[in-house]
Short mmCIF file of C-alpha atoms and ligand atoms in Angstrom, two decimals:
data_model
loop_
_atom_site.label_atom_id
_atom_site.label_comp_id
_atom_site.label_asym_id
_atom_site.label_seq_id
_atom_site.Cartn_x
_atom_site.Cartn_y
_atom_site.Cartn_z
CA UNK U 1 28.80 95.17 -10.02
CA UNK U 2 27.12 93.22 -8.55
CA UNK U 3 28.18 89.16 -7.44
CA UNK U 4 27.59 86.63 -9.83
CA UNK U 5 27.21 89.02 -13.10
CA UNK U 6 29.54 89.26 -15.58
CA UNK U 7 30.42 92.47 -18.25
CA UNK U 8 29.97 91.93 -21.36
CA UNK U 9 30.88 94.79 -24.25
CA UNK U 10 28.74 95.53 -25.94
CA UNK U 11 25.63 99.24 -26.78
CA UNK U 12 24.19 101.02 -25.74
CA UNK U 13 26.66 99.63 -23.04
CA UNK U 14 27.18 96.75 -21.24
CA UNK U 15 25.63 93.64 -20.98
CA UNK U 16 25.34 92.66 -17.75
CA UNK U 17 26.07 88.59 -18.23
CA UNK U 18 24.36 85.83 -15.62
CA UNK U 19 26.52 82.83 -16.61
CA UNK U 20 24.13 80.82 -14.82
CA UNK U 21 20.82 81.94 -16.65
CA UNK U 22 22.72 82.53 -20.16
CA UNK U 23 21.90 80.75 -23.52
CA UNK U 24 22.59 80.56 -27.34
CA UNK U 25 19.97 80.83 -29.84
CA UNK U 26 21.24 80.45 -33.49
CA UNK U 27 17.84 81.40 -35.52
CA UNK U 28 17.45 78.77 -38.84
CA UNK U 29 20.91 78.49 -39.90
CA UNK U 30 19.39 75.97 -42.34
CA UNK U 31 20.46 74.96 -45.65
CA UNK U 32 17.31 76.01 -47.65
CA UNK U 33 18.45 80.24 -46.52
CA UNK U 34 22.27 79.12 -46.84
CA UNK U 35 22.20 76.36 -49.94
CA UNK U 36 21.81 76.92 -53.88
CA UNK U 37 19.00 75.80 -54.44
CA UNK U 38 16.70 76.62 -51.57
CA UNK U 39 13.83 79.04 -50.37
CA UNK U 40 16.33 81.85 -49.94
CA UNK U 41 17.81 81.51 -53.26
CA UNK U 42 14.23 80.61 -54.93
CA UNK U 43 13.63 83.78 -53.65
CA UNK U 44 16.34 85.76 -55.18
CA UNK U 45 18.79 86.29 -52.69
CA UNK U 46 22.68 85.71 -52.98
CA UNK U 47 23.21 82.81 -50.05
CA UNK U 48 26.26 83.45 -50.40
CA UNK U 49 26.20 86.36 -47.98
CA UNK U 50 24.76 83.56 -44.98
CA UNK U 51 27.47 81.28 -46.03
CA UNK U 52 30.78 83.53 -44.50
CA UNK U 53 29.33 83.76 -41.17
CA UNK U 54 29.84 79.80 -40.54
CA UNK U 55 32.98 80.48 -39.27
CA UNK U 56 31.81 82.47 -36.25
CA UNK U 57 28.41 81.23 -35.55
CA UNK U 58 30.96 77.64 -35.25
CA UNK U 59 33.16 79.41 -33.24
CA UNK U 60 30.11 81.46 -31.09
CA UNK U 61 28.39 77.77 -30.19
CA UNK U 62 31.82 76.27 -29.42
CA UNK U 63 32.60 78.78 -27.37
CA UNK U 64 29.35 78.27 -25.18
CA UNK U 65 29.65 74.11 -25.37
CA UNK U 66 33.09 74.94 -24.32
CA UNK U 67 31.36 77.23 -20.93
CA UNK U 68 29.40 74.27 -20.64
CA UNK U 69 26.48 76.92 -21.31
CA UNK U 70 23.49 75.60 -23.18
CA UNK U 71 23.07 75.41 -27.42
CA UNK U 72 19.17 76.18 -28.43
CA UNK U 73 18.82 75.72 -32.36
CA UNK U 74 15.94 76.94 -34.23
CA UNK U 75 14.22 75.81 -37.63
CA UNK U 76 12.06 77.81 -39.72
CA UNK U 77 9.75 74.31 -41.17
CA UNK U 78 6.43 73.11 -41.71
CA UNK U 79 4.41 70.03 -41.20
CA UNK U 80 4.51 67.35 -44.00
CA UNK U 81 0.03 68.32 -44.90
CA UNK U 82 0.55 72.22 -43.97
CA UNK U 83 -1.36 72.54 -41.94
CA UNK U 84 0.76 75.13 -39.69
CA UNK U 85 0.87 77.48 -42.82
CA UNK U 86 -1.36 79.56 -43.27
CA UNK U 87 -2.06 80.94 -46.60
CA UNK U 88 -0.72 84.10 -45.99
CA UNK U 89 2.70 82.92 -45.64
CA UNK U 90 2.57 80.02 -48.87
CA UNK U 91 1.65 83.27 -50.72
CA UNK U 92 3.70 85.63 -50.42
CA UNK U 93 6.65 87.34 -52.00
CA UNK U 94 6.92 85.79 -56.38
CA UNK U 95 9.85 82.53 -55.50
CA UNK U 96 10.57 80.54 -57.37
CA UNK U 97 9.54 77.83 -54.83
CA UNK U 98 7.09 77.64 -52.90
CA UNK U 99 6.67 76.46 -49.33
CA UNK U 100 5.97 72.77 -49.29
CA UNK U 101 7.29 72.63 -53.50
CA UNK U 102 9.72 69.68 -54.09
CA UNK U 103 12.47 71.53 -55.28
CA UNK U 104 16.36 69.90 -55.87
CA UNK U 105 17.14 69.30 -51.79
CA UNK U 106 13.34 68.41 -51.24
CA UNK U 107 11.17 69.81 -50.80
CA UNK U 108 10.83 73.30 -48.99
CA UNK U 109 11.00 73.62 -45.47
CA UNK U 110 9.22 70.80 -44.49
CA UNK U 111 9.77 69.06 -41.33
CA UNK U 112 12.90 66.15 -41.53
CA UNK U 113 13.43 67.06 -45.43
CA UNK U 114 17.36 67.03 -46.78
CA UNK U 115 16.97 71.13 -47.29
CA UNK U 116 14.79 72.11 -44.00
CA UNK U 117 18.35 70.89 -41.68
CA UNK U 118 21.03 72.62 -40.07
CA UNK U 119 24.25 73.15 -42.13
CA UNK U 120 26.48 70.63 -40.96
CA UNK U 121 29.12 72.63 -39.52
CA UNK U 122 26.88 73.87 -37.18
CA UNK U 123 24.02 70.33 -36.74
CA UNK U 124 23.28 70.07 -33.26
CA UNK U 125 24.66 68.09 -30.81
CA UNK U 126 23.66 65.01 -28.70
CA UNK U 127 21.76 67.74 -25.66
CA UNK U 128 21.07 70.40 -27.31
CA UNK U 129 17.29 71.85 -28.20
CA UNK U 130 15.99 71.89 -31.95
CA UNK U 131 12.69 74.31 -31.38
CA UNK U 132 10.87 74.14 -35.26
CA UNK U 133 8.80 77.33 -35.65
CA UNK U 134 6.10 77.83 -38.19
CA UNK U 135 6.81 81.34 -37.94
CA UNK U 136 9.62 84.07 -37.84
CA UNK U 137 9.53 84.46 -34.20
CA UNK U 138 10.56 81.04 -32.49
CA UNK U 139 8.02 81.47 -29.68
CA UNK U 140 5.24 81.09 -31.87
CA UNK U 141 3.48 77.96 -31.20
CA UNK U 142 6.65 76.32 -30.46
CA UNK U 143 7.70 75.22 -26.44
CA UNK U 144 10.38 77.22 -26.57
CA UNK U 145 8.91 79.42 -23.56
CA UNK U 146 9.13 76.24 -21.72
CA UNK U 147 12.55 74.89 -22.47
CA UNK U 148 13.16 78.07 -21.33
CA UNK U 149 11.71 78.73 -17.88
CA UNK U 150 13.20 74.34 -17.59
CA UNK U 151 16.44 75.65 -17.91
CA UNK U 152 15.96 78.17 -16.16
CA UNK U 153 17.61 80.19 -18.78
CA UNK U 154 16.06 84.60 -18.08
CA UNK U 155 19.27 85.87 -20.67
CA UNK U 156 19.38 84.98 -25.16
CA UNK U 157 22.22 86.01 -27.11
CA UNK U 158 21.38 85.69 -30.40
CA UNK U 159 23.04 84.35 -33.45
CA UNK U 160 21.63 83.19 -36.54
CA UNK U 161 19.55 84.56 -39.79
CA UNK U 162 17.78 86.43 -41.09
CA UNK U 163 19.19 89.88 -39.06
CA UNK U 164 15.73 91.94 -39.88
CA UNK U 165 13.49 88.57 -40.48
CA UNK U 166 13.49 85.46 -37.56
CA UNK U 167 16.50 87.03 -35.44
CA UNK U 168 14.84 90.54 -34.53
CA UNK U 169 11.00 88.72 -34.62
CA UNK U 170 12.62 86.34 -32.31
CA UNK U 171 14.21 89.31 -29.92
CA UNK U 172 11.08 91.47 -30.20
CA UNK U 173 9.08 88.21 -28.99
CA UNK U 174 12.23 87.29 -26.03
CA UNK U 175 11.76 91.25 -24.35
CA UNK U 176 8.14 90.82 -24.14
CA UNK U 177 8.40 88.01 -22.15
CA UNK U 178 11.49 89.21 -19.93
CA UNK U 179 13.97 88.12 -21.63
CA UNK U 180 17.19 89.61 -21.67
CA UNK U 181 18.62 89.64 -25.40
CA UNK U 182 22.53 90.26 -26.85
CA UNK U 183 22.88 90.30 -30.90
CA UNK U 184 26.05 88.26 -31.31
CA UNK U 185 26.99 90.98 -34.62
CA UNK U 186 29.54 89.08 -36.92
CA UNK U 187 27.10 85.72 -36.38
CA UNK U 188 23.65 86.94 -37.86
CA UNK U 189 23.24 88.29 -40.86
CA UNK U 190 20.70 89.56 -44.19
CA UNK U 191 20.46 89.02 -47.88
CA UNK U 192 20.06 92.83 -47.87
CA UNK U 193 23.44 94.68 -46.07
CA UNK U 194 21.87 97.88 -45.60
CA UNK U 195 18.53 95.56 -43.40
CA UNK U 196 21.58 93.49 -40.99
CA UNK U 197 22.74 98.05 -40.47
CA UNK U 198 19.52 99.25 -39.53
CA UNK U 199 18.24 95.98 -37.39
CA UNK U 200 20.96 96.51 -35.23
CA UNK U 201 20.50 100.11 -34.46
CA UNK U 202 16.76 99.67 -34.33
CA UNK U 203 17.57 97.16 -31.37
CA UNK U 204 20.04 99.05 -29.13
CA UNK U 205 18.23 102.13 -29.50
CA UNK U 206 16.88 104.10 -27.35
CA UNK U 207 18.94 102.56 -24.23
CA UNK U 208 18.52 98.44 -25.51
CA UNK U 209 14.96 99.09 -26.25
CA UNK U 210 14.66 95.29 -27.60
CA UNK U 211 18.59 94.38 -26.90
CA UNK U 212 22.32 94.74 -27.07
CA UNK U 213 24.07 93.88 -29.37
CA UNK U 214 28.28 92.94 -28.98
CA UNK U 215 31.22 91.82 -31.56
CA UNK U 216 31.59 87.75 -31.18
CA UNK U 217 35.37 88.39 -29.90
CA UNK U 218 33.99 90.09 -26.50
CA UNK U 219 31.32 87.86 -25.91
CA UNK U 220 34.03 84.88 -26.33
CA UNK U 221 36.85 86.58 -24.09
CA UNK U 222 33.97 86.84 -20.89
CA UNK U 223 32.03 83.74 -21.36
CA UNK U 224 35.45 81.35 -21.80
CA UNK U 225 36.14 79.41 -18.69
CA UNK U 226 38.70 80.30 -17.07
CA UNK U 227 40.88 77.90 -16.43
CA UNK U 228 43.56 78.07 -14.22
CA UNK U 229 47.12 76.50 -13.09
CA UNK U 230 47.84 78.71 -10.15
CA UNK U 231 50.26 75.89 -7.83
C1 C5J S 301 13.20 84.42 -43.54
C2 C5J S 301 14.41 83.72 -41.61
N1 C5J S 301 13.31 85.53 -43.82
N2 C5J S 301 14.75 82.42 -40.68
N3 C5J S 301 13.52 83.58 -42.51
O1 C5J S 301 12.18 84.26 -44.16
O2 C5J S 301 14.62 84.59 -41.50
#
């Protein structure tokens, strides 16, 4: 193994993590996707599937914080004047609430509104970067690329929702930009269980064509600070 590399058990083969260049990116763990009355629910989805992964996302975030590794959060949202919301996005689907409409948690997926916030258990702490993104991919029309460059990050561990939409899109964007990507399986979810299974299979097919996938426990075990009490 090359010096400075820690191998994380993963599929389709071990992920060669470089702790100096590794960050966690938590995609869109927002109230609007996870709580009744939000955008996800307005599309007819079972949001309970999203809340069930919160404990695993939380311990992954804590593991990165304990290891002193960067945690980056994203939020899918738009400007209050909707100037960054193309009709092709607003008019899609048949939700009872469209993006920008006023719902029980404020205006749906609008920056600064209560429903747009990251769910409280996973809230960013001081110093963590939060990227507001108008698209599915977190690199599109955001400062994410510059942030990662400034921090010297070349490898990303992914968590968040939904697996086959914003998570997979961002992984593909990252892969095209030269980042090595690892998806934490228990820390991501879809409203459609079969889509999560398919997305995981697609990501790691053909020798990790988009990236690797691993269990949260295996990631945490390898990034844990090796506190020693050697005399
Ligand atoms: C969706 C997302 N599914 N964060 N957004 O519209 O995946």
